[in-house]
């Protein structure tokens, strides 16, 4: 990942001066080993941890905002729990720093496991560091070190999102050569991650795309089968809870009619919002023999009706922060609304000359200019804040 100036500042801030709220958090860390029961909704008893990496990004962003009212609102974003993306081997350091800073006993640290060989096979913006075939490196230099850190911190609770987009791509993009080449590595890599990370202080969710992806009537069954195979190949791990949906996505939780309900194609997709998707796909998962509870990303879905097409995914223009993490979803199958994508980090560059330029990031509904995926986009952060619903 391209390291922006802001993220260097952010790292320095974490290393040198932990905010006082963080050091007092450290004092309230659990005094005994955490044991999570994945047959229950752990988000009922744990709050998603506002990690210090996103806190530092947001505080640096707030410091750049001259309007004091808006800057004060920006600072509040730092207190929102969100997932920490371990998107490279080097970024496993973020996890080390976070556990060293201390996670309060009633908080759960959210991590995104995201470094499969041949990552992002149907797009370009998030192509990763490992090439197809580097599965051994994925296992020994990426998954195993994360396992060691989690084992070394038995008093901390962890919620994991496993490999966004990977298995959904195998279901719907099997005609893409890069996805064909990646398929066996994805399947074995995801099963290895699920098996190795099956630790008492962990609860795991495997990524299931969103309603506009595996939600198509014809995709529900093959999608559920693909995910259930991974779960079974991992030995049906006890700490496995279900799926993550809408990660880095834009879909509404319960808009009626759904955002794309008037499209002629809508007749082929009954999952017109994420609530319907979690329900329909959840039923397909149950039939396929897999735990089916869900967490849903509401980080950037505050405003809907912005995309020209359902499949548009890059830096959607006009978006706003959505509902804050909560276990009050109103649907038993949905454990929690979470912030998966850290709002303010880009989905992909709009620089047409970049190696990872993806045409979706140049579409008319994509915000431009935007930096490389994962890098901070100050202007976009400000717009998410101004358009936040509920507001800050
Ligand atoms: C990027 C990652 C980044 C993540 C969260 C992904 O699109 O590829 O590098 O960590 O988004 O911002």
Short mmCIF file of C-alpha atoms and ligand atoms in Angstrom, two decimals:
data_model
loop_
_atom_site.label_atom_id
_atom_site.label_comp_id
_atom_site.label_asym_id
_atom_site.label_seq_id
_atom_site.Cartn_x
_atom_site.Cartn_y
_atom_site.Cartn_z
CA UNK A 1 0.00 0.00 0.00
CA UNK A 2 1.19 3.45 -0.83
CA UNK A 3 1.99 5.22 2.44
CA UNK A 4 0.72 8.75 2.39
CA UNK A 5 2.23 11.66 4.27
CA UNK A 6 -0.79 11.71 6.57
CA UNK A 7 -0.45 8.06 7.47
CA UNK A 8 3.23 8.54 8.32
CA UNK A 9 2.21 11.34 10.65
CA UNK A 10 -0.46 9.10 12.06
CA UNK A 11 1.99 6.29 12.76
CA UNK A 12 4.36 8.69 14.45
CA UNK A 13 1.53 9.94 16.61
CA UNK A 14 0.64 6.41 17.72
CA UNK A 15 4.24 5.54 18.48
CA UNK A 16 5.13 8.62 20.47
CA UNK A 17 2.10 9.92 22.29
CA UNK A 18 -0.93 7.79 22.99
CA UNK A 19 -3.90 10.00 23.73
CA UNK A 20 -4.69 10.04 27.44
CA UNK A 21 -8.01 8.28 26.81
CA UNK A 22 -6.04 5.39 25.29
CA UNK A 23 -3.62 5.05 28.19
CA UNK A 24 -6.51 4.90 30.64
CA UNK A 25 -8.11 2.27 28.39
CA UNK A 26 -4.97 0.19 28.80
CA UNK A 27 -5.56 0.11 32.54
CA UNK A 28 -8.97 -1.42 32.04
CA UNK A 29 -7.76 -4.37 29.96
CA UNK A 30 -9.19 -7.76 30.95
CA UNK A 31 -7.43 -9.48 33.83
CA UNK A 32 -8.22 -13.00 32.69
CA UNK A 33 -8.48 -14.98 29.44
CA UNK A 34 -11.38 -14.16 27.13
CA UNK A 35 -13.54 -17.03 25.91
CA UNK A 36 -16.02 -16.10 23.20
CA UNK A 37 -19.09 -18.22 22.54
CA UNK A 38 -19.67 -18.04 18.80
CA UNK A 39 -23.10 -19.58 19.16
CA UNK A 40 -24.16 -16.22 20.62
CA UNK A 41 -23.92 -12.61 19.43
CA UNK A 42 -20.74 -11.33 21.09
CA UNK A 43 -21.54 -7.77 19.99
CA UNK A 44 -24.28 -7.77 22.66
CA UNK A 45 -21.55 -7.76 25.31
CA UNK A 46 -18.60 -6.13 23.50
CA UNK A 47 -18.21 -2.72 21.85
CA UNK A 48 -16.25 -2.51 18.59
CA UNK A 49 -12.92 -0.93 19.57
CA UNK A 50 -12.11 2.54 18.23
CA UNK A 51 -8.58 1.59 17.17
CA UNK A 52 -5.71 4.03 17.54
CA UNK A 53 -4.65 3.83 13.87
CA UNK A 54 -7.97 5.24 12.63
CA UNK A 55 -8.02 7.58 15.63
CA UNK A 56 -4.69 9.05 14.56
CA UNK A 57 -5.81 9.38 10.92
CA UNK A 58 -8.99 11.14 12.00
CA UNK A 59 -7.27 13.41 14.52
CA UNK A 60 -4.72 14.45 11.88
CA UNK A 61 -7.63 15.14 9.50
CA UNK A 62 -9.54 17.16 12.10
CA UNK A 63 -6.44 19.29 12.72
CA UNK A 64 -6.51 20.31 9.05
CA UNK A 65 -10.12 21.55 9.16
CA UNK A 66 -10.29 25.31 9.72
CA UNK A 67 -14.03 25.54 10.43
CA UNK A 68 -14.06 24.91 14.18
CA UNK A 69 -17.60 23.50 14.30
CA UNK A 70 -16.77 20.98 11.61
CA UNK A 71 -13.40 20.19 13.22
CA UNK A 72 -15.17 19.42 16.51
CA UNK A 73 -17.48 17.02 14.68
CA UNK A 74 -14.52 15.43 12.92
CA UNK A 75 -12.88 14.65 16.26
CA UNK A 76 -15.95 12.66 17.31
CA UNK A 77 -15.33 10.25 14.41
CA UNK A 78 -12.18 9.10 16.22
CA UNK A 79 -14.36 7.56 18.94
CA UNK A 80 -16.27 5.36 16.50
CA UNK A 81 -15.27 1.70 16.53
CA UNK A 82 -13.96 0.39 13.23
CA UNK A 83 -12.05 -2.54 11.79
CA UNK A 84 -8.29 -2.40 11.42
CA UNK A 85 -7.15 -3.67 8.02
CA UNK A 86 -4.09 -5.92 7.99
CA UNK A 87 -3.63 -5.51 4.24
CA UNK A 88 0.11 -6.34 4.02
CA UNK A 89 2.62 -8.38 6.00
CA UNK A 90 4.26 -5.12 7.12
CA UNK A 91 0.94 -3.84 8.44
CA UNK A 92 0.75 -6.67 10.97
CA UNK A 93 2.66 -4.02 12.95
CA UNK A 94 -0.61 -2.15 13.35
CA UNK A 95 -1.98 -5.11 15.29
CA UNK A 96 1.14 -5.25 17.48
CA UNK A 97 0.81 -1.54 18.28
CA UNK A 98 -2.88 -1.83 19.02
CA UNK A 99 -2.56 -4.67 21.50
CA UNK A 100 0.41 -2.89 23.10
CA UNK A 101 -1.74 0.24 23.52
CA UNK A 102 -4.31 -1.93 25.30
CA UNK A 103 -7.89 -2.83 24.46
CA UNK A 104 -10.47 -2.22 27.21
CA UNK A 105 -12.08 -5.33 28.63
CA UNK A 106 -15.53 -4.50 27.25
CA UNK A 107 -14.16 -3.79 23.75
CA UNK A 108 -13.56 -6.18 20.87
CA UNK A 109 -10.77 -5.45 18.41
CA UNK A 110 -11.97 -5.77 14.82
CA UNK A 111 -9.44 -6.97 12.25
CA UNK A 112 -9.74 -7.46 8.51
CA UNK A 113 -7.66 -10.35 7.20
CA UNK A 114 -6.82 -9.21 3.67
CA UNK A 115 -3.70 -10.43 1.89
CA UNK A 116 -4.57 -13.46 -0.27
CA UNK A 117 -2.27 -14.25 -3.20
CA UNK A 118 -3.66 -12.59 -6.32
CA UNK A 119 -5.91 -10.35 -4.24
CA UNK A 120 -8.81 -8.46 -5.85
CA UNK A 121 -8.80 -10.72 -8.92
CA UNK A 122 -11.70 -9.07 -10.75
CA UNK A 123 -10.50 -5.49 -10.23
CA UNK A 124 -7.22 -3.64 -10.03
CA UNK A 125 -7.46 -1.03 -7.30
CA UNK A 126 -6.70 -3.37 -4.40
CA UNK A 127 -4.32 -5.81 -6.06
CA UNK A 128 -2.09 -6.96 -3.22
CA UNK A 129 1.54 -7.76 -2.51
CA UNK A 130 1.34 -11.55 -2.93
CA UNK A 131 1.30 -13.08 -6.39
CA UNK A 132 -0.74 -16.10 -7.39
CA UNK A 133 1.21 -19.14 -6.16
CA UNK A 134 2.61 -17.46 -3.03
CA UNK A 135 0.26 -19.40 -0.79
CA UNK A 136 3.04 -20.67 1.42
CA UNK A 137 4.14 -17.11 2.08
CA UNK A 138 0.53 -16.18 2.91
CA UNK A 139 0.37 -19.00 5.43
CA UNK A 140 3.76 -18.64 7.07
CA UNK A 141 4.48 -14.92 6.83
CA UNK A 142 0.97 -13.50 7.09
CA UNK A 143 -1.54 -15.81 8.84
CA UNK A 144 0.86 -17.57 11.23
CA UNK A 145 2.30 -14.33 12.70
CA UNK A 146 -1.22 -12.97 13.25
CA UNK A 147 -2.14 -16.21 15.00
CA UNK A 148 0.91 -15.85 17.27
CA UNK A 149 -0.02 -12.31 18.26
CA UNK A 150 -3.62 -13.25 19.02
CA UNK A 151 -2.43 -16.26 21.06
CA UNK A 152 -0.05 -14.01 22.96
CA UNK A 153 -2.98 -11.77 23.91
CA UNK A 154 -5.52 -14.18 25.41
CA UNK A 155 -7.11 -11.41 27.49
CA UNK A 156 -8.19 -9.48 24.40
CA UNK A 157 -11.31 -10.21 22.34
CA UNK A 158 -11.03 -10.17 18.53
CA UNK A 159 -13.63 -10.07 15.74
CA UNK A 160 -12.29 -11.04 12.33
CA UNK A 161 -13.57 -10.36 8.84
CA UNK A 162 -11.98 -12.94 6.56
CA UNK A 163 -10.80 -11.84 3.10
CA UNK A 164 -13.33 -9.39 1.64
CA UNK A 165 -14.50 -10.11 -1.91
CA UNK A 166 -12.39 -13.24 -2.38
CA UNK A 167 -14.92 -16.12 -2.46
CA UNK A 168 -17.70 -13.94 -3.95
CA UNK A 169 -15.34 -13.28 -6.87
CA UNK A 170 -14.97 -17.02 -7.43
CA UNK A 171 -18.74 -17.35 -7.64
CA UNK A 172 -19.47 -14.56 -10.11
CA UNK A 173 -16.18 -13.81 -11.87
CA UNK A 174 -15.14 -17.34 -12.77
CA UNK A 175 -14.75 -16.15 -16.38
CA UNK A 176 -12.04 -13.65 -15.42
CA UNK A 177 -8.62 -15.20 -16.07
CA UNK A 178 -7.05 -13.71 -12.91
CA UNK A 179 -9.87 -15.18 -10.80
CA UNK A 180 -9.41 -18.60 -12.40
CA UNK A 181 -5.71 -18.41 -11.61
CA UNK A 182 -6.40 -17.33 -8.01
CA UNK A 183 -9.21 -19.76 -7.26
CA UNK A 184 -7.35 -22.67 -5.67
CA UNK A 185 -5.15 -20.31 -3.61
CA UNK A 186 -8.20 -18.40 -2.39
CA UNK A 187 -9.99 -21.59 -1.38
CA UNK A 188 -7.01 -23.10 0.42
CA UNK A 189 -5.93 -19.76 1.90
CA UNK A 190 -9.35 -18.93 3.33
CA UNK A 191 -9.72 -22.43 4.81
CA UNK A 192 -6.23 -22.15 6.32
CA UNK A 193 -7.08 -18.76 7.84
CA UNK A 194 -10.33 -20.09 9.34
CA UNK A 195 -8.63 -23.15 10.76
CA UNK A 196 -5.58 -21.35 12.15
CA UNK A 197 -7.43 -18.40 13.63
CA UNK A 198 -9.93 -20.62 15.43
CA UNK A 199 -8.90 -19.41 18.89
CA UNK A 200 -11.01 -18.98 22.02
CA UNK A 201 -10.69 -15.19 22.07
CA UNK A 202 -11.77 -14.85 18.43
CA UNK A 203 -15.04 -14.76 16.56
CA UNK A 204 -14.89 -15.04 12.76
CA UNK A 205 -17.05 -13.81 9.88
CA UNK A 206 -16.28 -14.72 6.28
CA UNK A 207 -16.98 -12.11 3.63
CA UNK A 208 -20.12 -12.55 1.52
CA UNK A 209 -20.06 -9.45 -0.70
CA UNK A 210 -23.43 -7.68 -0.66
CA UNK A 211 -26.99 -7.92 -1.94
CA UNK A 212 -26.06 -6.63 -5.39
CA UNK A 213 -23.49 -9.39 -5.71
CA UNK A 214 -24.40 -12.80 -4.27
CA UNK A 215 -27.96 -11.56 -3.71
CA UNK A 216 -29.07 -12.30 -7.29
CA UNK A 217 -31.57 -15.16 -7.19
CA UNK A 218 -29.27 -17.39 -9.23
CA UNK A 219 -26.22 -16.60 -7.07
CA UNK A 220 -27.69 -17.41 -3.64
CA UNK A 221 -27.23 -21.16 -3.80
CA UNK A 222 -23.79 -21.34 -5.46
CA UNK A 223 -22.61 -18.50 -3.22
CA UNK A 224 -23.72 -20.31 -0.08
CA UNK A 225 -22.11 -23.52 -1.34
CA UNK A 226 -18.75 -21.79 -1.97
CA UNK A 227 -18.68 -20.28 1.52
CA UNK A 228 -19.89 -23.47 3.20
CA UNK A 229 -17.13 -25.43 1.48
CA UNK A 230 -14.53 -23.09 3.00
CA UNK A 231 -16.11 -23.50 6.43
CA UNK A 232 -16.19 -27.29 6.12
CA UNK A 233 -12.68 -27.51 4.65
CA UNK A 234 -11.51 -25.60 7.72
CA UNK A 235 -13.00 -28.34 9.92
CA UNK A 236 -16.19 -26.44 10.90
CA UNK A 237 -14.34 -24.19 13.38
CA UNK A 238 -16.11 -23.52 16.67
CA UNK A 239 -15.33 -19.78 16.63
CA UNK A 240 -17.00 -19.24 13.28
CA UNK A 241 -20.17 -17.15 13.43
CA UNK A 242 -21.17 -16.37 9.85
CA UNK A 243 -20.69 -13.64 7.27
CA UNK A 244 -19.79 -10.01 6.78
CA UNK A 245 -21.75 -8.04 4.19
CA UNK A 246 -21.50 -4.64 2.51
CA UNK A 247 -17.83 -4.31 3.52
CA UNK A 248 -16.59 -1.05 1.97
CA UNK A 249 -20.03 -1.05 0.35
CA UNK A 250 -22.79 1.46 -0.15
CA UNK A 251 -26.05 -0.45 0.18
CA UNK A 252 -28.79 0.67 2.48
CA UNK A 253 -29.75 -1.59 5.36
CA UNK A 254 -33.51 -1.38 4.91
CA UNK A 255 -34.53 1.19 2.27
CA UNK A 256 -37.98 0.40 0.81
CA UNK A 257 -38.22 0.11 -2.08
CA UNK A 258 -34.59 -0.88 -2.52
CA UNK A 259 -32.24 1.59 -4.20
CA UNK A 260 -32.30 -0.31 -7.51
CA UNK A 261 -35.81 -1.72 -7.24
CA UNK A 262 -37.02 0.08 -10.37
CA UNK A 263 -34.29 -1.40 -12.58
CA UNK A 264 -35.69 -3.88 -15.11
CA UNK A 265 -33.25 -6.43 -13.67
CA UNK A 266 -34.67 -6.08 -10.17
CA UNK A 267 -37.01 -9.01 -10.88
CA UNK A 268 -33.94 -11.27 -10.71
CA UNK A 269 -32.79 -10.03 -7.34
CA UNK A 270 -34.99 -10.19 -4.25
CA UNK A 271 -32.16 -8.92 -2.01
CA UNK A 272 -32.84 -5.25 -2.72
CA UNK A 273 -31.41 -4.08 0.59
CA UNK A 274 -28.92 -5.64 3.03
CA UNK A 275 -31.64 -6.66 5.46
CA UNK A 276 -33.24 -8.74 2.71
CA UNK A 277 -29.85 -10.03 1.63
CA UNK A 278 -28.89 -11.18 5.14
CA UNK A 279 -32.27 -12.93 5.40
CA UNK A 280 -32.24 -14.62 1.97
CA UNK A 281 -28.56 -15.51 1.90
CA UNK A 282 -28.78 -16.55 5.55
CA UNK A 283 -31.43 -19.11 4.60
CA UNK A 284 -29.23 -20.41 1.76
CA UNK A 285 -26.28 -20.70 4.15
CA UNK A 286 -28.36 -22.64 6.65
CA UNK A 287 -29.37 -25.08 3.90
CA UNK A 288 -25.72 -25.43 2.95
CA UNK A 289 -24.90 -26.29 6.57
CA UNK A 290 -23.05 -23.20 7.69
CA UNK A 291 -23.50 -20.75 10.61
CA UNK A 292 -25.27 -17.74 9.13
CA UNK A 293 -25.23 -14.71 11.41
CA UNK A 294 -24.01 -11.47 9.87
CA UNK A 295 -22.26 -8.21 10.54
CA UNK A 296 -23.02 -5.40 8.10
CA UNK A 297 -20.86 -2.38 7.20
CA UNK A 298 -22.80 0.86 7.68
CA UNK A 299 -19.70 3.09 7.67
CA UNK A 300 -20.47 4.91 4.44
CA UNK A 301 -24.11 4.19 3.59
CA UNK A 302 -25.66 7.31 5.13
CA UNK A 303 -26.78 8.64 1.74
CA UNK A 304 -28.22 6.41 -0.95
CA UNK A 305 -29.34 7.00 -4.53
CA UNK A 306 -25.88 8.13 -5.67
CA UNK A 307 -24.73 5.24 -7.83
CA UNK A 308 -25.60 5.04 -11.51
CA UNK A 309 -25.33 1.28 -11.28
CA UNK A 310 -25.44 -1.14 -8.40
CA UNK A 311 -21.99 -2.50 -9.20
CA UNK A 312 -20.23 0.86 -8.84
CA UNK A 313 -17.92 0.57 -5.85
CA UNK A 314 -15.21 3.23 -6.03
CA UNK A 315 -15.26 6.37 -3.85
CA UNK A 316 -18.95 7.05 -4.50
CA UNK A 317 -19.46 10.78 -4.79
CA UNK A 318 -21.81 12.37 -2.25
CA UNK A 319 -21.58 9.52 0.28
CA UNK A 320 -21.97 10.12 4.00
CA UNK A 321 -21.04 8.26 7.18
CA UNK A 322 -23.82 5.90 8.24
CA UNK A 323 -25.17 4.40 11.43
CA UNK A 324 -22.58 3.95 14.18
CA UNK A 325 -21.65 0.43 15.27
CA UNK A 326 -24.40 -1.17 17.32
CA UNK A 327 -25.87 -4.57 18.07
CA UNK A 328 -29.37 -3.09 17.83
CA UNK A 329 -30.10 -4.17 14.29
CA UNK A 330 -33.71 -5.24 14.70
CA UNK A 331 -32.96 -8.57 13.00
CA UNK A 332 -31.85 -11.62 14.95
CA UNK A 333 -29.65 -12.83 12.06
CA UNK A 334 -27.76 -9.52 12.00
CA UNK A 335 -25.38 -9.42 14.98
CA UNK A 336 -24.23 -5.86 14.46
CA UNK A 337 -23.81 -2.87 12.24
CA UNK A 338 -20.07 -2.16 12.10
CA UNK A 339 -17.72 0.27 10.43
CA UNK A 340 -15.72 -2.04 8.17
CA UNK A 341 -14.10 0.35 5.72
CA UNK A 342 -12.41 3.23 7.58
CA UNK A 343 -14.22 6.21 6.05
CA UNK A 344 -11.66 8.63 4.60
CA UNK A 345 -9.40 5.89 3.22
CA UNK A 346 -9.69 5.65 -0.56
CA UNK A 347 -11.12 2.70 -2.50
CA UNK A 348 -8.76 3.24 -5.41
CA UNK A 349 -6.82 5.83 -7.33
CA UNK A 350 -8.35 8.05 -10.01
CA UNK A 351 -4.90 8.51 -11.59
CA UNK A 352 -5.34 6.87 -14.99
CA UNK A 353 -1.58 6.32 -15.31
CA UNK A 354 -1.26 4.28 -12.09
CA UNK A 355 -0.68 0.52 -12.31
CA UNK A 356 -3.64 -0.10 -10.01
CA UNK A 357 -5.96 2.35 -11.81
CA UNK A 358 -9.35 0.72 -12.21
CA UNK A 359 -11.89 2.23 -14.59
CA UNK A 360 -14.56 2.13 -11.85
CA UNK A 361 -12.56 4.84 -10.07
CA UNK A 362 -12.90 7.05 -13.16
CA UNK A 363 -16.67 6.73 -13.52
CA UNK A 364 -18.81 9.82 -13.36
CA UNK A 365 -20.22 8.87 -9.95
CA UNK A 366 -16.74 8.33 -8.44
CA UNK A 367 -15.09 11.13 -6.45
CA UNK A 368 -11.96 12.57 -8.10
CA UNK A 369 -9.17 13.10 -7.42
CA UNK A 370 -8.69 10.07 -5.21
CA UNK A 371 -5.40 8.52 -4.03
CA UNK A 372 -4.37 4.84 -4.01
CA UNK A 373 -6.63 2.37 -2.19
CA UNK A 374 -6.15 2.66 1.55
CA UNK A 375 -4.50 6.10 1.41
CA UNK A 376 -6.15 8.99 3.15
CA UNK A 377 -8.37 11.31 1.13
CA UNK A 378 -8.93 14.42 3.21
CA UNK A 379 -11.58 15.99 0.96
CA UNK A 380 -13.56 12.79 0.81
CA UNK A 381 -13.42 12.45 4.60
CA UNK A 382 -14.79 15.99 4.98
CA UNK A 383 -17.65 15.17 2.61
CA UNK A 384 -18.48 11.93 4.46
CA UNK A 385 -18.66 14.01 7.63
CA UNK A 386 -20.81 16.76 6.10
CA UNK A 387 -23.19 14.17 4.63
CA UNK A 388 -23.23 11.91 7.70
CA UNK A 389 -26.59 10.41 8.60
CA UNK A 390 -27.12 10.47 11.54
CA UNK A 391 -25.00 13.60 11.76
CA UNK A 392 -22.15 14.02 14.20
C1 LIG B 1 -7.25 -1.33 0.30
C2 LIG B 1 -6.45 -1.62 1.53
C3 LIG B 1 -6.99 -0.80 2.69
C4 LIG B 1 -8.46 -1.01 2.85
C5 LIG B 1 -9.06 -0.13 3.92
C6 LIG B 1 -8.71 -1.52 0.55
O1 LIG B 1 -9.45 -1.11 -0.56
O2 LIG B 1 -6.83 -2.14 -0.75
O3 LIG B 1 -5.10 -1.29 1.30
O4 LIG B 1 -6.32 -1.15 3.88
O5 LIG B 1 -9.13 -0.73 1.64
O6 LIG B 1 -9.02 1.21 3.58
#
